[in-house]
Amino acid sequence: DSGGQPHFITHDGKLADSRREPQSHYDSPTWKCAPIPADLQDRRVEITGPVDRKMVINGLNSGANVYMADFEDSTSPTWSNLTEGQRNLRDAVRGTITYTNPKTGKVYAPKQKTAVLFVRPRGWHLDESHVTVNGKVASGALFDFGLYFYHNVHNLIRNGTGPYFYIPKLEGYLEARLWNDVFIAAQQYLGVPQGTIRATVLLETITAAFEMEEVRCTYRACAVSPLMLARMPSTIAISQLAYRFSQALLVSFSFFLHHRFSTSSRTTRLVSTAVAGTIFSATLRSSRSTTIRLLPIDPSLP
C-alpha cells in the first residue's frame, strides 16, 4: 500500500533475512495473549458494512455475533460520511439510535439483543484532509479511532462490553507497534485500564505475512482473535511484488507462490500463530475454498 520496498528485499535486489529484532518477546516461549472478553467468546458469524444510520441498525439486528462498522473499504471518506458515521455509532452505543424511512415511514431501531460492535478505522496510509494538527494533515486512522474511542469508551464499559477494533492494512510489526502505542496513550489519557481496547488484525499484505508472530506478540495485551487472512488483497500484493521486484524474484518466483506466498501455506502458519497465542475463534478460507474452523474457546458453546 505504501509503495515501500519490502523488508525481505535488500537495496541490491537480493532476498534478505528476516528483520526480527534480537531478544524480542516473540523469542520467549512463555508469552501469551490476554484472555478473551466474555462477549467475544463466540465470533463464528460476523457481518460488516458502512456506517450510515440504517446500516448500523440492520447490522446490529442481523443476528450475527459481531457487526463491524467500517470506516475503511465500505465507506467513501467524505466529511459528511465520516462525521455522520461517528454520530451514528455514538447513538448506537448509547442505545438511542433510530431511523425512519422517509418514503415508507418505517421506523428502524435496535433489538434488545444485538451483535457485538467492532469498528474498523482507516489504515495508516490514508489522511484526513479536513483536519490539521500543528499545520500538518491528520491521520485518517487516528481521526477514526480517536473520535470513536473518546466519545464511547466509558459508555461501552458501562454496557458490559468495550472498544473493539479491526486494524487493516498493516505491513509489519512496526506499524502494529505504533497502533499499540496509540492504544496505551489513549487508555491512559481517558483513565481506563490498560487492556480495555481489544483489537483484531487483518492480514492483507505479504510483508505482514512474514511477521505475523511479531504482530501477534505486539498486540498480546489487547488481541482478541487470530490474525484474519484477507485473500484477495494478499493476492493483489503478490502480483505487485512480483512486478516491482521481477529481477530478484524471477528465478524462484514459482517457489514463492507455491510455498512461501501461497494462501494455503499462510493459512497454515496463521493457524499455528493463533494456537501459539492461545486464541481460538475464527474461520479461515484457503485458496481452494477449504474452510479451517477454530472452535470457540468456551467449551460450553456448541
PDB file of C-alpha atoms in Angstrom:
ATOM      1  CA  ASP A   1       0.000   0.000   0.000  1.00  0.00           C
ATOM      2  CA  SER A   2       2.722   2.479   0.896  1.00  0.00           C
ATOM      3  CA  GLY A   3       4.836   1.523  -2.115  1.00  0.00           C
ATOM      4  CA  GLY A   4       7.846   0.977   0.091  1.00  0.00           C
ATOM      5  CA  GLN A   5      10.372  -1.762  -0.517  1.00  0.00           C
ATOM      6  CA  PRO A   6       9.557  -4.954   1.418  1.00  0.00           C
ATOM      7  CA  HIS A   7      11.919  -5.653   4.273  1.00  0.00           C
ATOM      8  CA  PHE A   8      12.930  -9.005   2.798  1.00  0.00           C
ATOM      9  CA  ILE A   9      14.271  -7.343  -0.398  1.00  0.00           C
ATOM     10  CA  THR A  10      17.664  -5.632   0.028  1.00  0.00           C
ATOM     11  CA  HIS A  11      18.669  -2.473  -1.838  1.00  0.00           C
ATOM     12  CA  ASP A  12      20.658  -4.517  -4.339  1.00  0.00           C
ATOM     13  CA  GLY A  13      17.600  -6.636  -5.168  1.00  0.00           C
ATOM     14  CA  LYS A  14      18.544  -9.729  -3.188  1.00  0.00           C
ATOM     15  CA  LEU A  15      16.459 -11.618  -0.693  1.00  0.00           C
ATOM     16  CA  ALA A  16      17.267 -10.600   2.857  1.00  0.00           C
ATOM     17  CA  ASP A  17      16.937 -12.361   6.161  1.00  0.00           C
ATOM     18  CA  SER A  18      14.026 -11.542   8.443  1.00  0.00           C
ATOM     19  CA  ARG A  19      14.306  -8.263  10.343  1.00  0.00           C
ATOM     20  CA  ARG A  20      13.178  -9.771  13.612  1.00  0.00           C
ATOM     21  CA  GLU A  21      14.762  -7.967  16.482  1.00  0.00           C
ATOM     22  CA  PRO A  22      17.178  -9.795  18.761  1.00  0.00           C
ATOM     23  CA  GLN A  23      15.888 -10.668  22.222  1.00  0.00           C
ATOM     24  CA  SER A  24      12.315  -9.836  21.253  1.00  0.00           C
ATOM     25  CA  HIS A  25       9.336 -11.002  23.280  1.00  0.00           C
ATOM     26  CA  TYR A  26       8.474 -13.384  20.478  1.00  0.00           C
ATOM     27  CA  ASP A  27      11.646 -15.364  21.157  1.00  0.00           C
ATOM     28  CA  SER A  28      10.321 -16.157  24.632  1.00  0.00           C
ATOM     29  CA  PRO A  29       8.419 -19.469  24.771  1.00  0.00           C
ATOM     30  CA  THR A  30       6.105 -18.214  27.529  1.00  0.00           C
ATOM     31  CA  TRP A  31       4.294 -15.157  26.137  1.00  0.00           C
ATOM     32  CA  LYS A  32       0.510 -15.336  25.856  1.00  0.00           C
ATOM     33  CA  CYS A  33      -2.279 -13.110  24.679  1.00  0.00           C
ATOM     34  CA  ALA A  34      -4.747 -11.590  27.120  1.00  0.00           C
ATOM     35  CA  PRO A  35      -7.912 -13.591  27.954  1.00  0.00           C
ATOM     36  CA  ILE A  36     -10.851 -13.066  25.602  1.00  0.00           C
ATOM     37  CA  PRO A  37     -13.712 -10.925  26.985  1.00  0.00           C
ATOM     38  CA  ALA A  38     -16.964 -12.743  27.696  1.00  0.00           C
ATOM     39  CA  ASP A  39     -18.895 -11.073  24.867  1.00  0.00           C
ATOM     40  CA  LEU A  40     -16.271 -12.141  22.310  1.00  0.00           C
ATOM     41  CA  GLN A  41     -16.116 -15.833  23.159  1.00  0.00           C
ATOM     42  CA  ASP A  42     -18.221 -16.721  20.125  1.00  0.00           C
ATOM     43  CA  ARG A  43     -17.431 -14.910  16.869  1.00  0.00           C
ATOM     44  CA  ARG A  44     -18.371 -17.557  14.344  1.00  0.00           C
ATOM     45  CA  VAL A  45     -20.658 -15.237  12.348  1.00  0.00           C
ATOM     46  CA  GLU A  46     -19.610 -11.672  11.594  1.00  0.00           C
ATOM     47  CA  ILE A  47     -21.109  -9.073   9.280  1.00  0.00           C
ATOM     48  CA  THR A  48     -19.718  -5.789   8.066  1.00  0.00           C
ATOM     49  CA  GLY A  49     -20.983  -2.689   6.340  1.00  0.00           C
ATOM     50  CA  PRO A  50     -20.762   1.091   6.117  1.00  0.00           C
ATOM     51  CA  VAL A  51     -21.585   3.443   8.945  1.00  0.00           C
ATOM     52  CA  ASP A  52     -24.773   5.040   7.618  1.00  0.00           C
ATOM     53  CA  ARG A  53     -27.593   5.063  10.144  1.00  0.00           C
ATOM     54  CA  LYS A  54     -29.845   2.392   8.636  1.00  0.00           C
ATOM     55  CA  MET A  55     -26.941   0.001   8.012  1.00  0.00           C
ATOM     56  CA  VAL A  56     -25.671   0.330  11.576  1.00  0.00           C
ATOM     57  CA  ILE A  57     -29.107  -0.629  12.916  1.00  0.00           C
ATOM     58  CA  ASN A  58     -29.513  -3.503  10.460  1.00  0.00           C
ATOM     59  CA  GLY A  59     -26.012  -4.762  11.224  1.00  0.00           C
ATOM     60  CA  LEU A  60     -26.672  -4.785  14.946  1.00  0.00           C
ATOM     61  CA  ASN A  61     -30.014  -6.549  14.365  1.00  0.00           C
ATOM     62  CA  SER A  62     -28.623  -9.025  11.823  1.00  0.00           C
ATOM     63  CA  GLY A  63     -28.368 -11.974  14.211  1.00  0.00           C
ATOM     64  CA  ALA A  64     -24.612 -12.204  13.660  1.00  0.00           C
ATOM     65  CA  ASN A  65     -22.260 -12.458  16.615  1.00  0.00           C
ATOM     66  CA  VAL A  66     -20.320  -9.369  15.516  1.00  0.00           C
ATOM     67  CA  TYR A  67     -21.090  -6.309  13.433  1.00  0.00           C
ATOM     68  CA  MET A  68     -18.037  -4.435  12.146  1.00  0.00           C
ATOM     69  CA  ALA A  69     -18.825  -0.798  11.390  1.00  0.00           C
ATOM     70  CA  ASP A  70     -16.416   0.030   8.590  1.00  0.00           C
ATOM     71  CA  PHE A  71     -14.832   3.446   8.069  1.00  0.00           C
ATOM     72  CA  GLU A  72     -12.428   1.916   5.553  1.00  0.00           C
ATOM     73  CA  ASP A  73     -13.359  -0.023   2.397  1.00  0.00           C
ATOM     74  CA  SER A  74     -17.146   0.189   2.865  1.00  0.00           C
ATOM     75  CA  THR A  75     -17.293   3.954   3.392  1.00  0.00           C
ATOM     76  CA  SER A  76     -16.412   6.737   0.985  1.00  0.00           C
ATOM     77  CA  PRO A  77     -14.329   9.056   3.194  1.00  0.00           C
ATOM     78  CA  THR A  78     -16.293  12.258   2.638  1.00  0.00           C
ATOM     79  CA  TRP A  79     -16.561  14.607   5.594  1.00  0.00           C
ATOM     80  CA  SER A  80     -20.312  14.063   5.909  1.00  0.00           C
ATOM     81  CA  ASN A  81     -19.986  10.267   5.772  1.00  0.00           C
ATOM     82  CA  LEU A  82     -17.286  10.216   8.436  1.00  0.00           C
ATOM     83  CA  THR A  83     -18.895  12.642  10.862  1.00  0.00           C
ATOM     84  CA  GLU A  84     -22.389  11.206  10.447  1.00  0.00           C
ATOM     85  CA  GLY A  85     -20.914   7.750  10.914  1.00  0.00           C
ATOM     86  CA  GLN A  86     -19.339   8.778  14.202  1.00  0.00           C
ATOM     87  CA  ARG A  87     -22.659  10.255  15.335  1.00  0.00           C
ATOM     88  CA  ASN A  88     -24.463   7.064  14.372  1.00  0.00           C
ATOM     89  CA  LEU A  89     -22.057   4.886  16.352  1.00  0.00           C
ATOM     90  CA  ARG A  90     -22.289   7.197  19.366  1.00  0.00           C
ATOM     91  CA  ASP A  91     -26.085   6.898  19.306  1.00  0.00           C
ATOM     92  CA  ALA A  92     -25.843   3.125  18.841  1.00  0.00           C
ATOM     93  CA  VAL A  93     -23.603   2.770  21.888  1.00  0.00           C
ATOM     94  CA  ARG A  94     -25.970   4.940  23.925  1.00  0.00           C
ATOM     95  CA  GLY A  95     -28.957   2.896  22.741  1.00  0.00           C
ATOM     96  CA  THR A  96     -30.727   5.909  21.248  1.00  0.00           C
ATOM     97  CA  ILE A  97     -30.227   5.239  17.551  1.00  0.00           C
ATOM     98  CA  THR A  98     -33.333   5.102  15.338  1.00  0.00           C
ATOM     99  CA  TYR A  99     -34.030   5.632  11.655  1.00  0.00           C
ATOM    100  CA  THR A 100     -37.285   6.468   9.867  1.00  0.00           C
ATOM    101  CA  ASN A 101     -37.580   5.676   6.175  1.00  0.00           C
ATOM    102  CA  PRO A 102     -38.704   8.956   4.567  1.00  0.00           C
ATOM    103  CA  LYS A 103     -40.723   7.145   1.875  1.00  0.00           C
ATOM    104  CA  THR A 104     -42.498   4.424   3.859  1.00  0.00           C
ATOM    105  CA  GLY A 105     -42.408   5.823   7.360  1.00  0.00           C
ATOM    106  CA  LYS A 106     -40.974   2.543   8.681  1.00  0.00           C
ATOM    107  CA  VAL A 107     -39.033   3.009  11.912  1.00  0.00           C
ATOM    108  CA  TYR A 108     -35.808   1.063  12.492  1.00  0.00           C
ATOM    109  CA  ALA A 109     -34.408   0.586  15.995  1.00  0.00           C
ATOM    110  CA  PRO A 110     -32.028  -1.873  17.682  1.00  0.00           C
ATOM    111  CA  LYS A 111     -33.440  -5.041  19.165  1.00  0.00           C
ATOM    112  CA  GLN A 112     -32.925  -5.962  22.785  1.00  0.00           C
ATOM    113  CA  LYS A 113     -30.086  -8.338  21.847  1.00  0.00           C
ATOM    114  CA  THR A 114     -27.689  -7.042  19.217  1.00  0.00           C
ATOM    115  CA  ALA A 115     -24.396  -8.045  17.658  1.00  0.00           C
ATOM    116  CA  VAL A 116     -21.183  -7.023  19.384  1.00  0.00           C
ATOM    117  CA  LEU A 117     -19.901  -3.816  17.820  1.00  0.00           C
ATOM    118  CA  PHE A 118     -16.451  -3.599  16.247  1.00  0.00           C
ATOM    119  CA  VAL A 119     -15.088  -0.570  14.408  1.00  0.00           C
ATOM    120  CA  ARG A 120     -12.577  -0.603  11.558  1.00  0.00           C
ATOM    121  CA  PRO A 121     -10.732   2.717  11.183  1.00  0.00           C
ATOM    122  CA  ARG A 122      -8.836   3.628   8.038  1.00  0.00           C
ATOM    123  CA  GLY A 123      -5.281   2.385   7.554  1.00  0.00           C
ATOM    124  CA  TRP A 124      -2.078   4.302   8.211  1.00  0.00           C
ATOM    125  CA  HIS A 125      -1.763   5.150   4.505  1.00  0.00           C
ATOM    126  CA  LEU A 126      -4.819   7.437   4.439  1.00  0.00           C
ATOM    127  CA  ASP A 127      -5.012  11.058   5.608  1.00  0.00           C
ATOM    128  CA  GLU A 128      -7.924  13.134   6.882  1.00  0.00           C
ATOM    129  CA  SER A 129      -7.539  16.306   4.829  1.00  0.00           C
ATOM    130  CA  HIS A 130     -10.259  18.193   6.724  1.00  0.00           C
ATOM    131  CA  VAL A 131      -8.242  18.188   9.963  1.00  0.00           C
ATOM    132  CA  THR A 132      -4.759  19.540  10.609  1.00  0.00           C
ATOM    133  CA  VAL A 133      -2.549  19.109  13.671  1.00  0.00           C
ATOM    134  CA  ASN A 134       0.276  21.632  14.114  1.00  0.00           C
ATOM    135  CA  GLY A 135      -0.123  22.613  10.489  1.00  0.00           C
ATOM    136  CA  LYS A 136       0.026  19.054   9.148  1.00  0.00           C
ATOM    137  CA  VAL A 137      -2.798  16.939   7.742  1.00  0.00           C
ATOM    138  CA  ALA A 138      -4.116  14.483  10.321  1.00  0.00           C
ATOM    139  CA  SER A 139      -4.001  10.717  10.042  1.00  0.00           C
ATOM    140  CA  GLY A 140      -7.260   9.184   8.893  1.00  0.00           C
ATOM    141  CA  ALA A 141      -6.612   6.182  11.128  1.00  0.00           C
ATOM    142  CA  LEU A 142      -6.165   8.326  14.234  1.00  0.00           C
ATOM    143  CA  PHE A 143      -9.163  10.506  13.343  1.00  0.00           C
ATOM    144  CA  ASP A 144     -11.499   7.500  13.084  1.00  0.00           C
ATOM    145  CA  PHE A 145     -10.087   5.759  16.137  1.00  0.00           C
ATOM    146  CA  GLY A 146      -9.838   8.853  18.302  1.00  0.00           C
ATOM    147  CA  LEU A 147     -13.361  10.140  17.797  1.00  0.00           C
ATOM    148  CA  TYR A 148     -14.957   6.750  18.396  1.00  0.00           C
ATOM    149  CA  PHE A 149     -12.834   5.960  21.460  1.00  0.00           C
ATOM    150  CA  TYR A 150     -13.216   9.404  23.060  1.00  0.00           C
ATOM    151  CA  HIS A 151     -16.999   9.573  22.706  1.00  0.00           C
ATOM    152  CA  ASN A 152     -17.839   5.958  23.538  1.00  0.00           C
ATOM    153  CA  VAL A 153     -15.307   4.189  25.753  1.00  0.00           C
ATOM    154  CA  HIS A 154     -16.994   4.934  29.089  1.00  0.00           C
ATOM    155  CA  ASN A 155     -20.471   4.056  27.830  1.00  0.00           C
ATOM    156  CA  LEU A 156     -19.156   0.837  26.302  1.00  0.00           C
ATOM    157  CA  ILE A 157     -17.637  -0.169  29.634  1.00  0.00           C
ATOM    158  CA  ARG A 158     -20.900   0.624  31.442  1.00  0.00           C
ATOM    159  CA  ASN A 159     -22.717  -1.566  28.898  1.00  0.00           C
ATOM    160  CA  GLY A 160     -20.503  -4.527  29.801  1.00  0.00           C
ATOM    161  CA  THR A 161     -18.565  -4.506  26.542  1.00  0.00           C
ATOM    162  CA  GLY A 162     -15.601  -2.463  25.317  1.00  0.00           C
ATOM    163  CA  PRO A 163     -13.962  -0.554  22.467  1.00  0.00           C
ATOM    164  CA  TYR A 164     -13.232  -3.296  19.927  1.00  0.00           C
ATOM    165  CA  PHE A 165     -11.361  -2.605  16.687  1.00  0.00           C
ATOM    166  CA  TYR A 166     -10.360  -4.251  13.429  1.00  0.00           C
ATOM    167  CA  ILE A 167      -6.945  -2.977  12.306  1.00  0.00           C
ATOM    168  CA  PRO A 168      -6.455  -3.015   8.497  1.00  0.00           C
ATOM    169  CA  LYS A 169      -3.582  -2.788   6.033  1.00  0.00           C
ATOM    170  CA  LEU A 170      -0.647  -3.384   8.368  1.00  0.00           C
ATOM    171  CA  GLU A 171       2.622  -4.006   6.539  1.00  0.00           C
ATOM    172  CA  GLY A 172       4.635  -5.248   9.507  1.00  0.00           C
ATOM    173  CA  TYR A 173       5.095  -5.370  13.248  1.00  0.00           C
ATOM    174  CA  LEU A 174       6.441  -1.808  13.450  1.00  0.00           C
ATOM    175  CA  GLU A 175       3.092  -0.472  12.281  1.00  0.00           C
ATOM    176  CA  ALA A 176       1.444  -2.776  14.796  1.00  0.00           C
ATOM    177  CA  ARG A 177       3.701  -1.325  17.481  1.00  0.00           C
ATOM    178  CA  LEU A 178       2.597   2.185  16.514  1.00  0.00           C
ATOM    179  CA  TRP A 179      -1.051   1.190  16.933  1.00  0.00           C
ATOM    180  CA  ASN A 180      -0.241  -0.389  20.276  1.00  0.00           C
ATOM    181  CA  ASP A 181       1.429   2.848  21.416  1.00  0.00           C
ATOM    182  CA  VAL A 182      -1.731   4.712  20.403  1.00  0.00           C
ATOM    183  CA  PHE A 183      -3.880   2.287  22.402  1.00  0.00           C
ATOM    184  CA  ILE A 184      -1.725   2.690  25.507  1.00  0.00           C
ATOM    185  CA  ALA A 185      -1.723   6.505  25.272  1.00  0.00           C
ATOM    186  CA  ALA A 186      -5.480   6.725  24.642  1.00  0.00           C
ATOM    187  CA  GLN A 187      -6.341   4.484  27.583  1.00  0.00           C
ATOM    188  CA  GLN A 188      -4.040   6.441  29.863  1.00  0.00           C
ATOM    189  CA  TYR A 189      -5.430   9.799  28.713  1.00  0.00           C
ATOM    190  CA  LEU A 190      -9.060   8.829  29.391  1.00  0.00           C
ATOM    191  CA  GLY A 191      -8.310   6.988  32.616  1.00  0.00           C
ATOM    192  CA  VAL A 192      -9.410   3.485  31.646  1.00  0.00           C
ATOM    193  CA  PRO A 193      -7.434   0.312  32.454  1.00  0.00           C
ATOM    194  CA  GLN A 194      -4.794  -0.871  30.023  1.00  0.00           C
ATOM    195  CA  GLY A 195      -6.231  -3.751  28.007  1.00  0.00           C
ATOM    196  CA  THR A 196      -9.682  -2.130  27.731  1.00  0.00           C
ATOM    197  CA  ILE A 197      -9.111  -1.747  23.992  1.00  0.00           C
ATOM    198  CA  ARG A 198      -9.165  -5.055  22.122  1.00  0.00           C
ATOM    199  CA  ALA A 199      -8.083  -5.499  18.515  1.00  0.00           C
ATOM    200  CA  THR A 200      -8.192  -7.937  15.625  1.00  0.00           C
ATOM    201  CA  VAL A 201      -5.599  -7.510  12.867  1.00  0.00           C
ATOM    202  CA  LEU A 202      -6.477  -8.048   9.224  1.00  0.00           C
ATOM    203  CA  LEU A 203      -3.625  -9.776   7.412  1.00  0.00           C
ATOM    204  CA  GLU A 204      -3.792  -8.134   3.994  1.00  0.00           C
ATOM    205  CA  THR A 205      -0.180  -7.670   2.870  1.00  0.00           C
ATOM    206  CA  ILE A 206       2.655 -10.029   2.036  1.00  0.00           C
ATOM    207  CA  THR A 207       5.086  -8.168   4.253  1.00  0.00           C
ATOM    208  CA  ALA A 208       2.829  -8.635   7.274  1.00  0.00           C
ATOM    209  CA  ALA A 209       2.567 -12.345   6.477  1.00  0.00           C
ATOM    210  CA  PHE A 210       6.295 -12.614   7.179  1.00  0.00           C
ATOM    211  CA  GLU A 211       5.839 -11.002  10.589  1.00  0.00           C
ATOM    212  CA  MET A 212       2.518 -12.342  11.850  1.00  0.00           C
ATOM    213  CA  GLU A 213       4.083 -13.773  15.004  1.00  0.00           C
ATOM    214  CA  GLU A 214       5.652 -10.417  15.852  1.00  0.00           C
ATOM    215  CA  VAL A 215       2.343  -8.668  15.225  1.00  0.00           C
ATOM    216  CA  ARG A 216       0.563 -11.143  17.469  1.00  0.00           C
ATOM    217  CA  CYS A 217       3.139 -10.646  20.204  1.00  0.00           C
ATOM    218  CA  THR A 218       2.951  -6.858  19.874  1.00  0.00           C
ATOM    219  CA  TYR A 219      -0.806  -6.987  20.461  1.00  0.00           C
ATOM    220  CA  ARG A 220      -0.679  -9.648  23.164  1.00  0.00           C
ATOM    221  CA  ALA A 221      -2.262  -7.331  25.759  1.00  0.00           C
ATOM    222  CA  CYS A 222      -5.229  -6.420  23.553  1.00  0.00           C
ATOM    223  CA  ALA A 223      -5.608  -9.178  20.954  1.00  0.00           C
ATOM    224  CA  VAL A 224      -8.960 -10.944  20.778  1.00  0.00           C
ATOM    225  CA  SER A 225      -8.659 -13.266  17.792  1.00  0.00           C
ATOM    226  CA  PRO A 226      -6.219 -14.707  15.307  1.00  0.00           C
ATOM    227  CA  LEU A 227      -4.910 -12.516  12.565  1.00  0.00           C
ATOM    228  CA  MET A 228      -7.651 -12.565   9.948  1.00  0.00           C
ATOM    229  CA  LEU A 229      -6.498 -13.621   6.486  1.00  0.00           C
ATOM    230  CA  ALA A 230      -7.799 -11.461   3.648  1.00  0.00           C
ATOM    231  CA  ARG A 231      -7.219 -13.489   0.485  1.00  0.00           C
ATOM    232  CA  MET A 232      -7.891 -11.006  -2.321  1.00  0.00           C
ATOM    233  CA  PRO A 233      -5.692  -8.119  -1.072  1.00  0.00           C
ATOM    234  CA  SER A 234      -2.909 -10.625  -0.433  1.00  0.00           C
ATOM    235  CA  THR A 235      -3.206 -11.995  -3.970  1.00  0.00           C
ATOM    236  CA  ILE A 236      -3.019  -8.467  -5.386  1.00  0.00           C
ATOM    237  CA  ALA A 237       0.010  -7.764  -3.204  1.00  0.00           C
ATOM    238  CA  ILE A 238       1.753 -10.831  -4.625  1.00  0.00           C
ATOM    239  CA  SER A 239       1.241  -9.501  -8.148  1.00  0.00           C
ATOM    240  CA  GLN A 240       2.516  -6.050  -7.208  1.00  0.00           C
ATOM    241  CA  LEU A 241       5.535  -7.526  -5.507  1.00  0.00           C
ATOM    242  CA  ALA A 242       6.372  -9.720  -8.488  1.00  0.00           C
ATOM    243  CA  TYR A 243       6.086  -6.766 -10.851  1.00  0.00           C
ATOM    244  CA  ARG A 244       8.198  -4.373  -8.772  1.00  0.00           C
ATOM    245  CA  PHE A 245      10.930  -6.883  -7.999  1.00  0.00           C
ATOM    246  CA  SER A 246      10.804  -9.173 -11.028  1.00  0.00           C
ATOM    247  CA  GLN A 247      14.585  -9.448 -11.365  1.00  0.00           C
ATOM    248  CA  ALA A 248      15.044 -10.557  -7.781  1.00  0.00           C
ATOM    249  CA  LEU A 249      12.130 -12.985  -7.823  1.00  0.00           C
ATOM    250  CA  LEU A 250      12.199 -14.276 -11.397  1.00  0.00           C
ATOM    251  CA  VAL A 251      14.247 -17.409 -10.786  1.00  0.00           C
ATOM    252  CA  SER A 252      12.383 -18.635  -7.742  1.00  0.00           C
ATOM    253  CA  PHE A 253       9.006 -16.922  -8.187  1.00  0.00           C
ATOM    254  CA  SER A 254       7.148 -20.214  -8.527  1.00  0.00           C
ATOM    255  CA  PHE A 255       8.716 -21.307  -5.249  1.00  0.00           C
ATOM    256  CA  PHE A 256       7.428 -18.186  -3.528  1.00  0.00           C
ATOM    257  CA  LEU A 257       3.952 -18.557  -4.975  1.00  0.00           C
ATOM    258  CA  HIS A 258       3.550 -22.199  -4.067  1.00  0.00           C
ATOM    259  CA  HIS A 259       5.470 -22.380  -0.821  1.00  0.00           C
ATOM    260  CA  ARG A 260       6.007 -19.012   0.846  1.00  0.00           C
ATOM    261  CA  PHE A 261       3.341 -16.663  -0.529  1.00  0.00           C
ATOM    262  CA  SER A 262       0.521 -19.102  -1.241  1.00  0.00           C
ATOM    263  CA  THR A 263      -2.721 -18.637   0.649  1.00  0.00           C
ATOM    264  CA  SER A 264      -2.739 -22.229   1.858  1.00  0.00           C
ATOM    265  CA  SER A 265       0.740 -22.029   3.367  1.00  0.00           C
ATOM    266  CA  ARG A 266      -0.005 -18.703   5.014  1.00  0.00           C
ATOM    267  CA  THR A 267      -3.249 -20.128   6.375  1.00  0.00           C
ATOM    268  CA  THR A 268      -1.301 -22.976   7.964  1.00  0.00           C
ATOM    269  CA  ARG A 269       1.137 -20.520   9.502  1.00  0.00           C
ATOM    270  CA  LEU A 270      -1.762 -18.338  10.600  1.00  0.00           C
ATOM    271  CA  VAL A 271      -3.365 -21.226  12.460  1.00  0.00           C
ATOM    272  CA  SER A 272      -0.040 -22.066  14.097  1.00  0.00           C
ATOM    273  CA  THR A 273       0.364 -18.452  15.201  1.00  0.00           C
ATOM    274  CA  ALA A 274      -3.163 -18.369  16.582  1.00  0.00           C
ATOM    275  CA  VAL A 275      -2.631 -21.563  18.565  1.00  0.00           C
ATOM    276  CA  ALA A 276       0.671 -20.250  19.913  1.00  0.00           C
ATOM    277  CA  GLY A 277      -1.196 -17.216  21.204  1.00  0.00           C
ATOM    278  CA  THR A 278      -3.871 -19.426  22.813  1.00  0.00           C
ATOM    279  CA  ILE A 279      -6.645 -17.844  20.770  1.00  0.00           C
ATOM    280  CA  PHE A 280      -9.356 -19.979  19.150  1.00  0.00           C
ATOM    281  CA  SER A 281     -12.194 -18.145  17.412  1.00  0.00           C
ATOM    282  CA  ALA A 282     -12.162 -17.662  13.654  1.00  0.00           C
ATOM    283  CA  THR A 283     -12.948 -19.194  10.298  1.00  0.00           C
ATOM    284  CA  LEU A 284     -10.201 -19.023   7.673  1.00  0.00           C
ATOM    285  CA  ARG A 285     -10.572 -19.805   3.981  1.00  0.00           C
ATOM    286  CA  SER A 286      -7.750 -21.105   1.829  1.00  0.00           C
ATOM    287  CA  SER A 287      -7.299 -20.507  -1.903  1.00  0.00           C
ATOM    288  CA  ARG A 288      -9.033 -23.826  -2.638  1.00  0.00           C
ATOM    289  CA  SER A 289     -12.176 -22.779  -0.743  1.00  0.00           C
ATOM    290  CA  THR A 290     -11.321 -25.189   2.061  1.00  0.00           C
ATOM    291  CA  THR A 291     -12.525 -23.978   5.439  1.00  0.00           C
ATOM    292  CA  ILE A 292     -10.498 -24.341   8.619  1.00  0.00           C
ATOM    293  CA  ARG A 293     -12.656 -23.699  11.664  1.00  0.00           C
ATOM    294  CA  LEU A 294     -11.182 -22.849  15.041  1.00  0.00           C
ATOM    295  CA  LEU A 295     -13.714 -23.703  17.701  1.00  0.00           C
ATOM    296  CA  PRO A 296     -14.751 -21.216  20.397  1.00  0.00           C
ATOM    297  CA  ILE A 297     -12.531 -21.130  23.418  1.00  0.00           C
ATOM    298  CA  ASP A 298     -15.528 -21.684  25.697  1.00  0.00           C
ATOM    299  CA  PRO A 299     -16.202 -25.468  25.639  1.00  0.00           C
ATOM    300  CA  SER A 300     -19.824 -24.939  26.667  1.00  0.00           C
ATOM    301  CA  LEU A 301     -20.610 -23.356  23.315  1.00  0.00           C
ATOM    302  CA  PRO A 302     -21.879 -25.678  20.541  1.00  0.00           C
TER     303      PRO A 302
END
